[in-house]
Short mmCIF file of C-alpha atoms and ligand atoms in Angstrom, two decimals:
data_model
loop_
_atom_site.label_atom_id
_atom_site.label_comp_id
_atom_site.label_asym_id
_atom_site.label_seq_id
_atom_site.Cartn_x
_atom_site.Cartn_y
_atom_site.Cartn_z
CA UNK A 1 -61.40 183.01 -144.50
CA UNK A 2 -64.11 180.82 -146.04
CA UNK A 3 -62.94 177.41 -147.26
CA UNK A 4 -64.68 175.06 -149.68
CA UNK A 5 -64.22 171.32 -150.12
CA UNK A 6 -64.94 169.12 -153.11
CA UNK A 7 -68.55 167.98 -153.55
CA UNK A 8 -68.65 164.21 -153.90
CA UNK A 9 -71.77 162.04 -153.42
CA UNK A 10 -73.55 165.07 -151.89
CA UNK A 11 -70.84 165.46 -149.22
CA UNK A 12 -68.28 168.23 -148.76
CA UNK A 13 -64.85 166.68 -148.50
CA UNK A 14 -61.30 167.98 -148.35
CA UNK A 15 -58.85 167.01 -151.07
CA UNK A 16 -57.26 163.64 -150.28
CA UNK A 17 -53.89 165.42 -150.10
CA UNK A 18 -55.37 167.98 -147.67
CA UNK A 19 -53.98 170.76 -149.90
CA UNK A 20 -55.77 173.98 -150.78
CA UNK A 21 -55.32 176.94 -153.09
CA UNK A 22 -56.43 180.59 -152.86
CA UNK A 23 -59.28 182.58 -154.44
CA UNK A 24 -58.48 186.20 -155.38
CA UNK A 25 -60.90 189.07 -156.07
CA UNK A 26 -59.87 190.52 -159.48
CA UNK A 27 -61.30 193.93 -158.53
CA UNK A 28 -58.83 194.29 -155.64
CA UNK A 29 -56.27 191.51 -155.95
CA UNK A 30 -57.11 190.39 -152.38
CA UNK A 31 -57.40 186.70 -151.43
CA UNK A 32 -60.75 185.91 -149.78
CA UNK A 33 -61.34 182.13 -149.84
CA UNK A 34 -59.60 178.77 -150.07
CA UNK A 35 -60.49 175.79 -152.25
CA UNK A 36 -59.62 172.10 -152.19
CA UNK A 37 -56.71 171.32 -154.50
CA UNK A 38 -58.20 168.19 -156.06
CA UNK A 39 -56.04 165.76 -158.02
CA UNK A 40 -56.12 162.24 -159.40
CA UNK A 41 -57.33 160.51 -156.18
CA UNK A 42 -60.18 163.02 -155.80
CA UNK A 43 -61.26 162.57 -159.42
CA UNK A 44 -61.24 158.79 -158.83
CA UNK A 45 -63.59 159.22 -155.87
CA UNK A 46 -65.88 161.49 -157.88
CA UNK A 47 -66.03 159.12 -160.87
CA UNK A 48 -66.75 156.24 -158.46
CA UNK A 49 -69.59 158.23 -156.84
CA UNK A 50 -71.07 159.00 -160.25
CA UNK A 51 -70.86 155.34 -161.24
CA UNK A 52 -72.71 154.38 -158.02
CA UNK A 53 -75.37 157.00 -158.71
CA UNK A 54 -76.06 155.40 -162.10
CA UNK A 55 -76.53 152.03 -160.41
CA UNK A 56 -78.63 153.59 -157.62
CA UNK A 57 -81.41 156.10 -157.07
CA UNK A 58 -80.40 158.50 -159.86
CA UNK A 59 -80.15 155.74 -162.47
CA UNK A 60 -83.61 154.42 -161.57
CA UNK A 61 -85.46 157.71 -162.08
CA UNK A 62 -87.70 158.08 -165.11
CA UNK A 63 -86.98 160.85 -167.59
CA UNK A 64 -90.00 162.75 -166.25
CA UNK A 65 -88.72 162.52 -162.68
CA UNK A 66 -85.28 163.74 -163.75
CA UNK A 67 -86.91 166.62 -165.57
CA UNK A 68 -88.88 167.61 -162.46
CA UNK A 69 -85.70 167.74 -160.37
CA UNK A 70 -84.03 169.93 -163.00
CA UNK A 71 -87.06 172.25 -163.05
CA UNK A 72 -86.98 172.56 -159.25
CA UNK A 73 -83.27 173.37 -159.37
CA UNK A 74 -84.01 176.05 -161.98
CA UNK A 75 -86.54 177.76 -159.71
CA UNK A 76 -84.19 177.54 -156.72
CA UNK A 77 -81.31 179.11 -158.68
CA UNK A 78 -83.55 182.08 -159.44
CA UNK A 79 -84.45 182.43 -155.75
CA UNK A 80 -80.70 182.71 -155.05
CA UNK A 81 -80.01 185.27 -157.77
CA UNK A 82 -78.55 187.88 -155.42
CA UNK A 83 -76.29 185.45 -153.55
CA UNK A 84 -74.97 183.89 -156.76
CA UNK A 85 -74.46 187.14 -158.66
CA UNK A 86 -72.64 188.82 -155.77
CA UNK A 87 -70.41 185.78 -155.38
CA UNK A 88 -69.68 185.72 -159.13
CA UNK A 89 -68.90 189.44 -159.18
CA UNK A 90 -66.38 188.94 -156.39
CA UNK A 91 -64.89 185.74 -157.78
CA UNK A 92 -64.35 186.69 -161.46
CA UNK A 93 -64.82 190.50 -161.44
CA UNK A 94 -68.02 190.43 -163.47
CA UNK A 95 -70.13 193.61 -163.12
CA UNK A 96 -73.28 192.78 -161.14
CA UNK A 97 -75.76 193.21 -164.00
CA UNK A 98 -73.75 190.80 -166.17
CA UNK A 99 -73.38 188.35 -163.26
CA UNK A 100 -77.16 188.43 -162.73
CA UNK A 101 -77.69 187.65 -166.42
CA UNK A 102 -75.50 184.56 -165.95
CA UNK A 103 -77.61 183.35 -163.01
CA UNK A 104 -80.78 183.79 -165.07
CA UNK A 105 -79.17 181.87 -167.95
CA UNK A 106 -78.16 179.02 -165.60
CA UNK A 107 -81.76 178.80 -164.37
CA UNK A 108 -83.05 178.94 -167.94
CA UNK A 109 -80.82 176.01 -168.99
CA UNK A 110 -82.24 173.89 -166.19
CA UNK A 111 -85.76 175.01 -167.10
CA UNK A 112 -85.20 174.15 -170.78
CA UNK A 113 -83.54 170.79 -170.16
CA UNK A 114 -85.96 169.95 -167.33
CA UNK A 115 -88.78 170.32 -169.85
CA UNK A 116 -86.89 168.44 -172.57
CA UNK A 117 -85.86 165.41 -170.46
CA UNK A 118 -88.86 163.24 -171.38
CA UNK A 119 -89.17 164.42 -174.97
CA UNK A 120 -86.21 162.62 -176.53
CA UNK A 121 -87.25 159.47 -178.31
CA UNK A 122 -86.02 157.23 -181.07
CA UNK A 123 -87.51 155.84 -184.29
CA UNK A 124 -88.82 152.65 -185.77
CA UNK A 125 -87.08 151.66 -188.99
CA UNK A 126 -88.66 149.76 -191.92
CA UNK A 127 -86.65 146.56 -192.37
CA UNK A 128 -87.12 142.98 -193.54
CA UNK A 129 -90.44 141.16 -193.13
CA UNK A 130 -90.73 139.54 -189.73
CA UNK A 131 -88.64 142.24 -187.97
CA UNK A 132 -89.37 145.34 -185.96
CA UNK A 133 -86.38 147.63 -185.57
CA UNK A 134 -86.25 150.57 -183.23
CA UNK A 135 -83.71 153.04 -181.90
CA UNK A 136 -83.47 154.27 -178.31
CA UNK A 137 -81.30 156.98 -176.78
CA UNK A 138 -79.35 156.02 -173.68
CA UNK A 139 -77.03 158.11 -171.48
CA UNK A 140 -73.28 157.74 -172.04
CA UNK A 141 -72.85 156.97 -168.34
CA UNK A 142 -70.38 159.14 -166.40
CA UNK A 143 -69.77 162.47 -168.14
CA UNK A 144 -66.87 164.80 -167.37
CA UNK A 145 -67.38 168.56 -167.66
CA UNK A 146 -64.32 170.81 -167.81
CA UNK A 147 -65.43 174.42 -167.46
CA UNK A 148 -63.57 177.72 -168.18
CA UNK A 149 -63.60 180.82 -165.99
CA UNK A 150 -65.34 183.31 -168.24
CA UNK A 151 -68.98 182.19 -167.90
CA UNK A 152 -68.87 179.50 -165.21
CA UNK A 153 -72.59 179.44 -164.47
CA UNK A 154 -73.73 179.59 -168.09
CA UNK A 155 -71.34 176.91 -169.26
CA UNK A 156 -72.15 174.69 -166.30
CA UNK A 157 -75.85 175.10 -167.10
CA UNK A 158 -75.56 174.28 -170.76
CA UNK A 159 -73.47 171.14 -170.45
CA UNK A 160 -74.64 169.79 -167.09
CA UNK A 161 -78.32 170.54 -167.77
CA UNK A 162 -78.32 168.52 -170.98
CA UNK A 163 -76.19 165.69 -169.53
CA UNK A 164 -78.46 165.26 -166.49
CA UNK A 165 -81.63 165.47 -168.59
CA UNK A 166 -80.35 162.47 -170.58
CA UNK A 167 -79.64 160.54 -167.37
CA UNK A 168 -75.86 160.78 -167.15
CA UNK A 169 -74.08 161.24 -163.83
CA UNK A 170 -71.49 164.00 -163.91
CA UNK A 171 -68.08 165.00 -162.64
CA UNK A 172 -67.41 168.73 -162.99
CA UNK A 173 -63.97 170.37 -162.94
CA UNK A 174 -64.44 174.15 -162.76
CA UNK A 175 -61.63 176.51 -163.79
CA UNK A 176 -59.31 177.32 -160.89
CA UNK A 177 -60.24 181.03 -161.17
CA UNK A 178 -64.02 180.43 -161.04
CA UNK A 179 -65.25 177.72 -158.70
CA UNK A 180 -67.45 179.47 -156.16
CA UNK A 181 -70.79 179.77 -157.95
CA UNK A 182 -70.44 176.21 -159.23
CA UNK A 183 -69.95 174.95 -155.67
CA UNK A 184 -72.86 177.08 -154.44
CA UNK A 185 -74.96 175.64 -157.27
CA UNK A 186 -74.21 172.13 -155.95
CA UNK A 187 -75.50 173.14 -152.53
CA UNK A 188 -78.72 174.42 -154.10
CA UNK A 189 -79.15 171.31 -156.26
CA UNK A 190 -78.74 169.03 -153.26
CA UNK A 191 -81.37 170.99 -151.30
CA UNK A 192 -83.77 170.46 -154.22
CA UNK A 193 -83.43 166.68 -153.99
CA UNK A 194 -80.66 165.85 -156.48
CA UNK A 195 -79.71 162.24 -155.62
CA UNK A 196 -76.19 161.65 -154.27
CA UNK A 197 -73.52 161.19 -156.92
CA UNK A 198 -75.55 162.60 -159.85
CA UNK A 199 -73.29 165.67 -159.76
CA UNK A 200 -69.78 165.70 -158.27
CA UNK A 201 -67.44 168.66 -158.29
CA UNK A 202 -63.68 168.51 -157.97
CA UNK A 203 -61.84 171.83 -157.80
CA UNK A 204 -58.15 172.08 -158.60
CA UNK A 205 -55.58 172.95 -161.23
CA UNK A 206 -56.03 172.02 -164.86
CA UNK A 207 -52.79 170.06 -165.07
CA UNK A 208 -53.81 168.01 -162.00
CA UNK A 209 -57.59 167.57 -161.56
CA UNK A 210 -58.40 168.52 -165.18
CA UNK A 211 -55.87 166.16 -166.72
CA UNK A 212 -56.95 163.35 -164.36
CA UNK A 213 -60.56 163.75 -165.50
CA UNK A 214 -59.70 163.97 -169.22
CA UNK A 215 -57.61 160.81 -169.07
CA UNK A 216 -59.78 158.81 -166.65
CA UNK A 217 -60.36 155.25 -167.88
CA UNK A 218 -63.88 155.05 -166.42
CA UNK A 219 -65.32 158.25 -167.94
CA UNK A 220 -67.72 157.80 -170.87
CA UNK A 221 -67.83 161.30 -172.36
CA UNK A 222 -65.98 164.60 -171.90
CA UNK A 223 -67.45 168.02 -172.53
CA UNK A 224 -64.59 170.53 -172.63
CA UNK A 225 -64.94 174.30 -172.94
CA UNK A 226 -61.74 176.32 -172.96
CA UNK A 227 -58.71 177.20 -175.04
CA UNK A 228 -57.60 175.43 -178.21
CA UNK A 229 -54.31 174.31 -176.67
CA UNK A 230 -55.94 172.67 -173.67
CA UNK A 231 -58.76 171.26 -175.80
CA UNK A 232 -56.27 169.45 -178.00
CA UNK A 233 -54.60 167.95 -174.91
CA UNK A 234 -57.97 166.88 -173.49
CA UNK A 235 -58.93 165.20 -176.74
CA UNK A 236 -55.59 163.37 -176.88
CA UNK A 237 -55.96 162.22 -173.25
CA UNK A 238 -59.53 160.98 -173.83
CA UNK A 239 -58.46 159.21 -177.03
CA UNK A 240 -56.28 156.87 -174.97
CA UNK A 241 -59.52 155.25 -173.78
CA UNK A 242 -61.57 155.96 -176.95
CA UNK A 243 -63.75 158.39 -174.97
CA UNK A 244 -65.84 160.80 -177.09
CA UNK A 245 -65.21 164.50 -176.59
CA UNK A 246 -67.14 167.69 -177.31
CA UNK A 247 -64.81 170.66 -177.75
CA UNK A 248 -66.11 174.23 -177.36
CA UNK A 249 -62.99 176.30 -177.99
CA UNK A 250 -62.02 179.84 -178.79
CA UNK A 251 -63.03 182.28 -181.49
CA UNK A 252 -62.12 185.38 -183.46
CA UNK A 253 -65.62 186.11 -184.65
CA UNK A 254 -66.33 188.84 -187.20
CA UNK A 255 -69.27 191.14 -187.74
CA UNK A 256 -69.53 192.17 -191.38
CA UNK A 257 -71.27 195.50 -192.03
CA UNK A 258 -72.39 196.40 -195.56
CA UNK A 259 -73.11 199.96 -196.68
CA UNK A 260 -76.86 199.27 -196.87
CA UNK A 261 -77.05 198.12 -193.21
CA UNK A 262 -79.10 199.85 -190.54
CA UNK A 263 -76.05 201.45 -188.89
CA UNK A 264 -78.07 202.86 -185.96
CA UNK A 265 -79.15 199.37 -185.02
CA UNK A 266 -75.77 197.79 -185.72
CA UNK A 267 -73.43 200.05 -183.73
CA UNK A 268 -74.50 199.05 -180.17
CA UNK A 269 -74.20 195.35 -181.17
CA UNK A 270 -70.78 195.94 -182.74
CA UNK A 271 -69.39 197.42 -179.51
CA UNK A 272 -71.23 195.31 -176.92
CA UNK A 273 -70.20 192.06 -178.56
CA UNK A 274 -66.58 193.12 -178.09
CA UNK A 275 -66.61 194.50 -174.57
CA UNK A 276 -69.21 192.28 -172.86
CA UNK A 277 -67.55 190.48 -169.94
CA UNK A 278 -64.44 192.61 -170.62
CA UNK A 279 -64.05 190.84 -173.95
CA UNK A 280 -63.57 187.47 -172.25
CA UNK A 281 -66.22 185.73 -174.33
CA UNK A 282 -65.50 182.86 -176.73
CA UNK A 283 -68.09 184.26 -179.12
CA UNK A 284 -66.98 187.89 -178.64
CA UNK A 285 -66.98 189.77 -181.90
CA UNK A 286 -63.37 190.90 -181.87
CA UNK A 287 -63.21 191.73 -185.61
CA UNK A 288 -65.40 194.33 -187.32
CA UNK A 289 -65.33 194.41 -191.14
CA UNK A 290 -67.04 197.37 -192.78
CA UNK A 291 -67.79 198.16 -196.42
CA UNK A 292 -65.68 201.14 -197.42
CA UNK A 293 -68.42 203.74 -198.15
CA UNK A 294 -69.58 203.62 -194.49
CA UNK A 295 -66.23 202.69 -192.90
CA UNK A 296 -65.35 206.12 -191.47
CA UNK A 297 -68.88 206.59 -190.17
CA UNK A 298 -68.83 203.26 -188.32
CA UNK A 299 -65.33 203.92 -186.92
CA UNK A 300 -66.53 207.33 -185.65
CA UNK A 301 -69.71 205.97 -184.09
CA UNK A 302 -67.98 203.05 -182.41
CA UNK A 303 -65.23 205.40 -181.18
CA UNK A 304 -67.80 207.66 -179.58
CA UNK A 305 -69.12 204.68 -177.59
CA UNK A 306 -65.62 203.54 -176.66
CA UNK A 307 -64.77 206.97 -175.23
CA UNK A 308 -67.83 206.71 -172.97
CA UNK A 309 -66.81 203.29 -171.54
CA UNK A 310 -65.78 203.23 -167.88
CA UNK A 311 -63.88 200.35 -166.34
CA UNK A 312 -63.98 199.68 -162.60
CA UNK A 313 -64.67 197.25 -159.74
CA UNK A 314 -67.41 194.67 -160.29
CA UNK A 315 -69.59 196.04 -157.48
CA UNK A 316 -69.71 199.47 -159.20
CA UNK A 317 -71.55 197.69 -162.03
CA UNK A 318 -70.01 199.71 -164.86
CA UNK A 319 -70.01 198.59 -168.50
CA UNK A 320 -66.64 196.88 -168.05
CA UNK A 321 -65.13 195.19 -164.99
CA UNK A 322 -61.57 193.94 -164.47
CA UNK A 323 -60.30 190.97 -166.46
CA UNK A 324 -60.19 187.76 -164.45
CA UNK A 325 -56.60 187.92 -163.14
CA UNK A 326 -53.28 189.74 -163.30
CA UNK A 327 -52.13 186.94 -165.58
CA UNK A 328 -54.95 187.64 -168.05
CA UNK A 329 -54.23 191.39 -167.84
CA UNK A 330 -50.60 190.74 -168.77
CA UNK A 331 -51.69 188.63 -171.77
CA UNK A 332 -54.04 191.37 -173.06
CA UNK A 333 -51.42 194.07 -172.48
CA UNK A 334 -48.90 191.96 -174.41
CA UNK A 335 -51.17 192.20 -177.48
CA UNK A 336 -51.58 195.97 -176.99
CA UNK A 337 -47.80 196.41 -176.61
CA UNK A 338 -47.31 194.59 -179.93
CA UNK A 339 -49.91 196.87 -181.53
CA UNK A 340 -48.02 199.96 -180.33
CA UNK A 341 -44.64 198.51 -181.36
CA UNK A 342 -45.98 197.83 -184.88
CA UNK A 343 -47.46 201.32 -185.19
CA UNK A 344 -51.11 200.24 -185.31
CA UNK A 345 -53.66 203.04 -185.04
CA UNK A 346 -55.86 203.35 -181.96
CA UNK A 347 -59.27 204.67 -182.99
CA UNK A 348 -60.48 205.15 -179.41
CA UNK A 349 -60.14 203.88 -175.85
CA UNK A 350 -62.30 203.73 -172.74
CA UNK A 351 -60.95 204.71 -169.34
CA UNK A 352 -60.26 203.01 -166.01
CA UNK A 353 -61.97 205.01 -163.23
CA UNK A 354 -59.54 207.10 -161.13
CA UNK A 355 -60.36 205.39 -157.83
CA UNK A 356 -60.06 201.79 -159.09
CA UNK A 357 -58.15 199.72 -156.48
CA UNK A 358 -54.45 199.50 -157.34
CA UNK A 359 -54.39 195.67 -157.13
CA UNK A 360 -57.24 195.22 -159.64
CA UNK A 361 -56.76 193.71 -163.11
CA UNK A 362 -58.05 196.63 -165.20
CA UNK A 363 -57.55 197.07 -168.93
CA UNK A 364 -58.86 200.08 -170.90
CA UNK A 365 -61.09 198.92 -173.79
CA UNK A 366 -59.32 199.62 -177.08
CA UNK A 367 -60.53 199.88 -180.68
CA UNK A 368 -57.72 199.42 -183.24
CA UNK A 369 -58.32 200.51 -186.85
CA UNK A 370 -56.93 199.63 -190.31
CA UNK A 371 -54.99 196.68 -188.94
CA UNK A 372 -53.14 194.41 -191.42
CA UNK A 373 -55.04 191.15 -191.68
CA UNK A 374 -51.97 189.02 -190.85
CA UNK A 375 -51.23 190.85 -187.58
CA UNK A 376 -51.58 188.71 -184.45
CA UNK A 377 -54.24 191.04 -182.98
CA UNK A 378 -56.41 190.02 -185.97
CA UNK A 379 -55.46 186.33 -186.06
CA UNK A 380 -55.27 185.36 -182.37
CA UNK A 381 -57.88 185.35 -179.63
CA UNK A 382 -56.99 188.18 -177.23
CA UNK A 383 -59.67 187.49 -174.63
CA UNK A 384 -59.79 191.08 -173.42
CA UNK A 385 -61.69 194.27 -174.35
CA UNK A 386 -59.92 194.83 -177.67
CA UNK A 387 -61.55 195.00 -181.11
CA UNK A 388 -60.10 195.60 -184.56
CA UNK A 389 -61.97 197.36 -187.38
CA UNK A 390 -61.01 197.18 -191.06
CA UNK A 391 -62.59 198.13 -194.42
CA UNK A 392 -63.50 195.84 -197.32
CA UNK A 393 -64.54 196.58 -200.91
CA UNK A 394 -66.91 193.83 -202.02
CA UNK A 395 -68.77 190.71 -200.98
CA UNK A 396 -66.01 188.37 -202.10
CA UNK A 397 -63.41 190.19 -199.99
CA UNK A 398 -65.79 190.29 -197.03
CA UNK A 399 -66.17 186.50 -197.07
CA UNK A 400 -62.42 185.97 -197.51
CA UNK A 401 -61.59 188.20 -194.54
CA UNK A 402 -64.39 186.81 -192.36
CA UNK A 403 -63.08 183.28 -192.97
CA UNK A 404 -59.43 184.27 -192.77
CA UNK A 405 -58.52 183.10 -189.26
CA UNK A 406 -58.00 179.62 -187.79
CA UNK A 407 -61.34 179.95 -185.93
CA UNK A 408 -65.00 179.53 -186.91
CA UNK A 409 -67.40 180.12 -184.04
CA UNK A 410 -69.89 182.93 -184.78
CA UNK A 411 -70.39 185.49 -187.55
CA UNK A 412 -72.64 188.57 -187.71
CA UNK A 413 -73.82 189.99 -191.03
CA UNK A 414 -75.43 193.40 -191.35
CA UNK A 415 -77.18 194.10 -194.64
CA UNK A 416 -80.67 194.87 -195.93
CA UNK A 417 -80.15 192.78 -199.09
CA UNK A 418 -82.02 189.48 -198.64
CA UNK A 419 -80.05 187.57 -201.25
CA UNK A 420 -76.76 188.66 -199.74
CA UNK A 421 -77.95 187.71 -196.25
CA UNK A 422 -78.37 184.09 -197.33
CA UNK A 423 -75.31 184.00 -199.61
CA UNK A 424 -73.09 185.12 -196.76
CA UNK A 425 -74.83 182.97 -194.17
CA UNK A 426 -73.89 179.95 -196.28
CA UNK A 427 -70.41 181.14 -197.26
CA UNK A 428 -69.00 182.00 -193.83
CA UNK A 429 -67.29 179.32 -191.75
CA UNK A 430 -69.04 179.49 -188.38
CA UNK A 431 -71.28 177.41 -186.13
CA UNK A 432 -73.76 180.27 -185.70
CA UNK A 433 -74.60 183.14 -188.06
CA UNK A 434 -76.57 186.16 -186.97
CA UNK A 435 -78.21 188.37 -189.61
CA UNK A 436 -78.90 191.94 -188.48
CA UNK A 437 -78.29 190.98 -184.85
CA UNK A 438 -75.51 189.38 -182.83
CA UNK A 439 -76.06 186.97 -179.99
CA UNK A 440 -72.60 186.24 -178.56
CA UNK A 441 -73.60 182.60 -178.33
CA UNK A 442 -77.29 183.26 -178.73
CA UNK A 443 -80.12 181.93 -176.61
CA UNK A 444 -80.35 178.74 -174.63
CA UNK A 445 -82.54 177.25 -177.38
CA UNK A 446 -79.99 177.70 -180.18
CA UNK A 447 -77.46 174.95 -180.97
CA UNK A 448 -73.96 176.33 -180.51
CA UNK A 449 -70.44 175.22 -181.35
CA UNK A 450 -67.64 175.77 -183.78
CA UNK A 451 -65.87 174.66 -186.92
CA UNK A 452 -62.11 174.69 -187.55
CA UNK A 453 -60.12 175.48 -184.37
CA UNK A 454 -63.29 176.59 -182.58
CA UNK A 455 -64.06 172.95 -181.88
CA UNK A 456 -66.60 170.29 -182.72
CA UNK A 457 -69.88 168.99 -181.38
CA UNK A 458 -72.88 171.11 -180.45
CA UNK A 459 -74.18 172.21 -177.09
CA UNK A 460 -77.30 174.21 -176.24
CA UNK A 461 -80.76 173.72 -177.66
CA UNK A 462 -82.38 170.34 -178.18
CA UNK A 463 -79.39 169.24 -180.26
CA UNK A 464 -77.18 169.02 -177.15
CA UNK A 465 -79.28 166.17 -175.77
CA UNK A 466 -78.17 163.90 -178.60
CA UNK A 467 -74.55 164.74 -177.82
CA UNK A 468 -75.03 163.52 -174.26
CA UNK A 469 -76.64 160.27 -175.41
CA UNK A 470 -75.71 157.20 -177.36
CA UNK A 471 -78.12 155.58 -179.80
CA UNK A 472 -78.90 151.89 -179.55
CA UNK A 473 -80.54 149.99 -182.42
CA UNK A 474 -82.80 147.09 -181.37
CA UNK A 475 -83.74 144.57 -184.02
CA UNK A 476 -86.53 142.16 -183.02
CA UNK A 477 -87.24 139.06 -185.10
CA UNK A 478 -90.82 138.04 -184.45
CA UNK A 479 -91.52 136.07 -187.61
P1 LIG B 501 -58.21 176.91 -170.42
O1 LIG B 501 -58.14 176.02 -171.61
O2 LIG B 501 -56.98 177.44 -169.87
O3 LIG B 501 -58.97 176.17 -169.22
C1 LIG B 501 -60.24 175.59 -169.39
C2 LIG B 501 -60.40 174.49 -168.37
O4 LIG B 501 -59.47 173.45 -168.66
C3 LIG B 501 -60.14 174.90 -166.93
O5 LIG B 501 -61.05 174.24 -166.08
C4 LIG B 501 -58.73 174.39 -166.69
O6 LIG B 501 -58.46 174.13 -165.34
C5 LIG B 501 -58.77 173.11 -167.49
N1 LIG B 501 -57.45 172.59 -167.87
C6 LIG B 501 -56.28 173.27 -168.00
N2 LIG B 501 -55.29 172.43 -168.34
C7 LIG B 501 -55.84 171.20 -168.45
C8 LIG B 501 -55.34 169.92 -168.81
N3 LIG B 501 -54.06 169.72 -169.10
N4 LIG B 501 -56.20 168.88 -168.85
C9 LIG B 501 -57.51 169.05 -168.57
N5 LIG B 501 -58.04 170.24 -168.21
C10 LIG B 501 -57.21 171.30 -168.16
O7 LIG B 501 -59.23 178.06 -170.85
P2 LIG B 501 -59.66 179.31 -169.97
O8 LIG B 501 -58.52 180.27 -170.00
O9 LIG B 501 -60.24 178.89 -168.68
O10 LIG B 501 -60.88 179.86 -170.85
C11 LIG B 501 -60.70 180.70 -171.91
C12 LIG B 501 -60.82 179.95 -173.20
O11 LIG B 501 -62.05 179.24 -173.25
C13 LIG B 501 -60.85 180.87 -174.39
O12 LIG B 501 -60.07 180.34 -175.42
C14 LIG B 501 -62.31 180.87 -174.79
O13 LIG B 501 -62.55 181.22 -176.12
C15 LIG B 501 -62.72 179.50 -174.48
N6 LIG B 501 -64.17 179.41 -174.31
C16 LIG B 501 -64.92 178.78 -175.27
C17 LIG B 501 -66.29 178.72 -175.15
C18 LIG B 501 -67.14 178.05 -176.19
O14 LIG B 501 -68.26 177.71 -175.90
N7 LIG B 501 -66.67 177.82 -177.40
C19 LIG B 501 -66.91 179.29 -174.05
C20 LIG B 501 -66.13 179.92 -173.09
C21 LIG B 501 -64.75 179.96 -173.24
#
């Protein structure tokens, strides 16, 4: 069975404790690799290696040189697209086409931030006579990156790409369910000339390696992507050392469909944004709100698509793969059991293929209709292939329902009325609003992040670079 160590200062090392934990294929339930069970001592070593990198070769590079390394890594990731996508499919159960899209996105992040590295600059500020005042952007120093299991490569790319472009040295803690492509990425980055210590990866459990990173006294910034509960703990741990934190948390994002919308165009977006990655997407659109005159039509057209959805092993490359683990399957089924218990109506379901391996974590995609707004399937993030659809009567009600959860990540609005497009775009509580499209996080270029319980800070796009930097003001008195 293949075993992986931690990646510290460009070396593969076992956990200090010597302990390991297993990697299971969600399509079959079979264990196929072992990982280092990193903990506090390993995080210490990784932070130390990052600190040395800042004082050494990595810290001496110009922004242009850093950008060139990132660009080379981007090209190399694309050359390894088959290796990485097959590994991802096996590790997290992602159908191959979706896994390939993640590899391409990882490469694109490094391309974007490679190009952006030497384009961040400060200002000069008019001040008193005899002074010249300028601002410069400097890296935080050592940045910690805590990554979830749903899009490991994409989320690594978006936070690590921006952090490295700004000259930080990083310590990455992947989710315990999704380490392999991140470790393989490290191998690729090293081959492309990434100086030792610029990126360090410690695998392990959240409560051990993750908590050690979040509370480390010598970390200068934490980028956390994951659940609200863990995000709040990470922020509290970092606060003990006044360390700034970016939180990219969960969502319960709505798409709002008005009667004048182009329904033909909308319907594929409505469904795909709910079932992509088996619904395990922070920016999944798990709530569909439809103006009453077209409600039954939209329910019928979405139902037709649901009935055609097949769920099966990742290597079969169907529309929907397994969820990441038996644990996640039990969580999603718990929501569906509550829906049945409370008499909620199922509009339509997809089907698990007959020959799916018995040990796989399969859940049939489910569209629930006419659900009371207070029900937990409407209010809580399910993180599985489950959507709810409900009618509304006017614009005011649409905004109230769209904003009526603790989250605020993304919102989609479908209408041909230009005034309404802008009114709603401004009225909804979300970090991203899509009009007549839905991006589930959107492109690499688009700043992304939440309001309310969906978190704070922005990643992606040029904006992310400022989050991975600190501004210094220099006031020169020259008389
Ligand atoms: P999670 O919060 O359970 O885990 C996320 C990461 O935190 C993992 O690496 C985990 O090991 C680590 N962790 C766990 N306990 C920790 C602790 N005490 N201290 C420090 N680190 C700890 O989330 P998950 O189940 O891996 O991911 C799913 C969640 O992530 C969903 O809520 C989803 O919406 C969210 N998510 C958000 C975004 C976004 O950009 N907003 C993107 C992807 C996923």
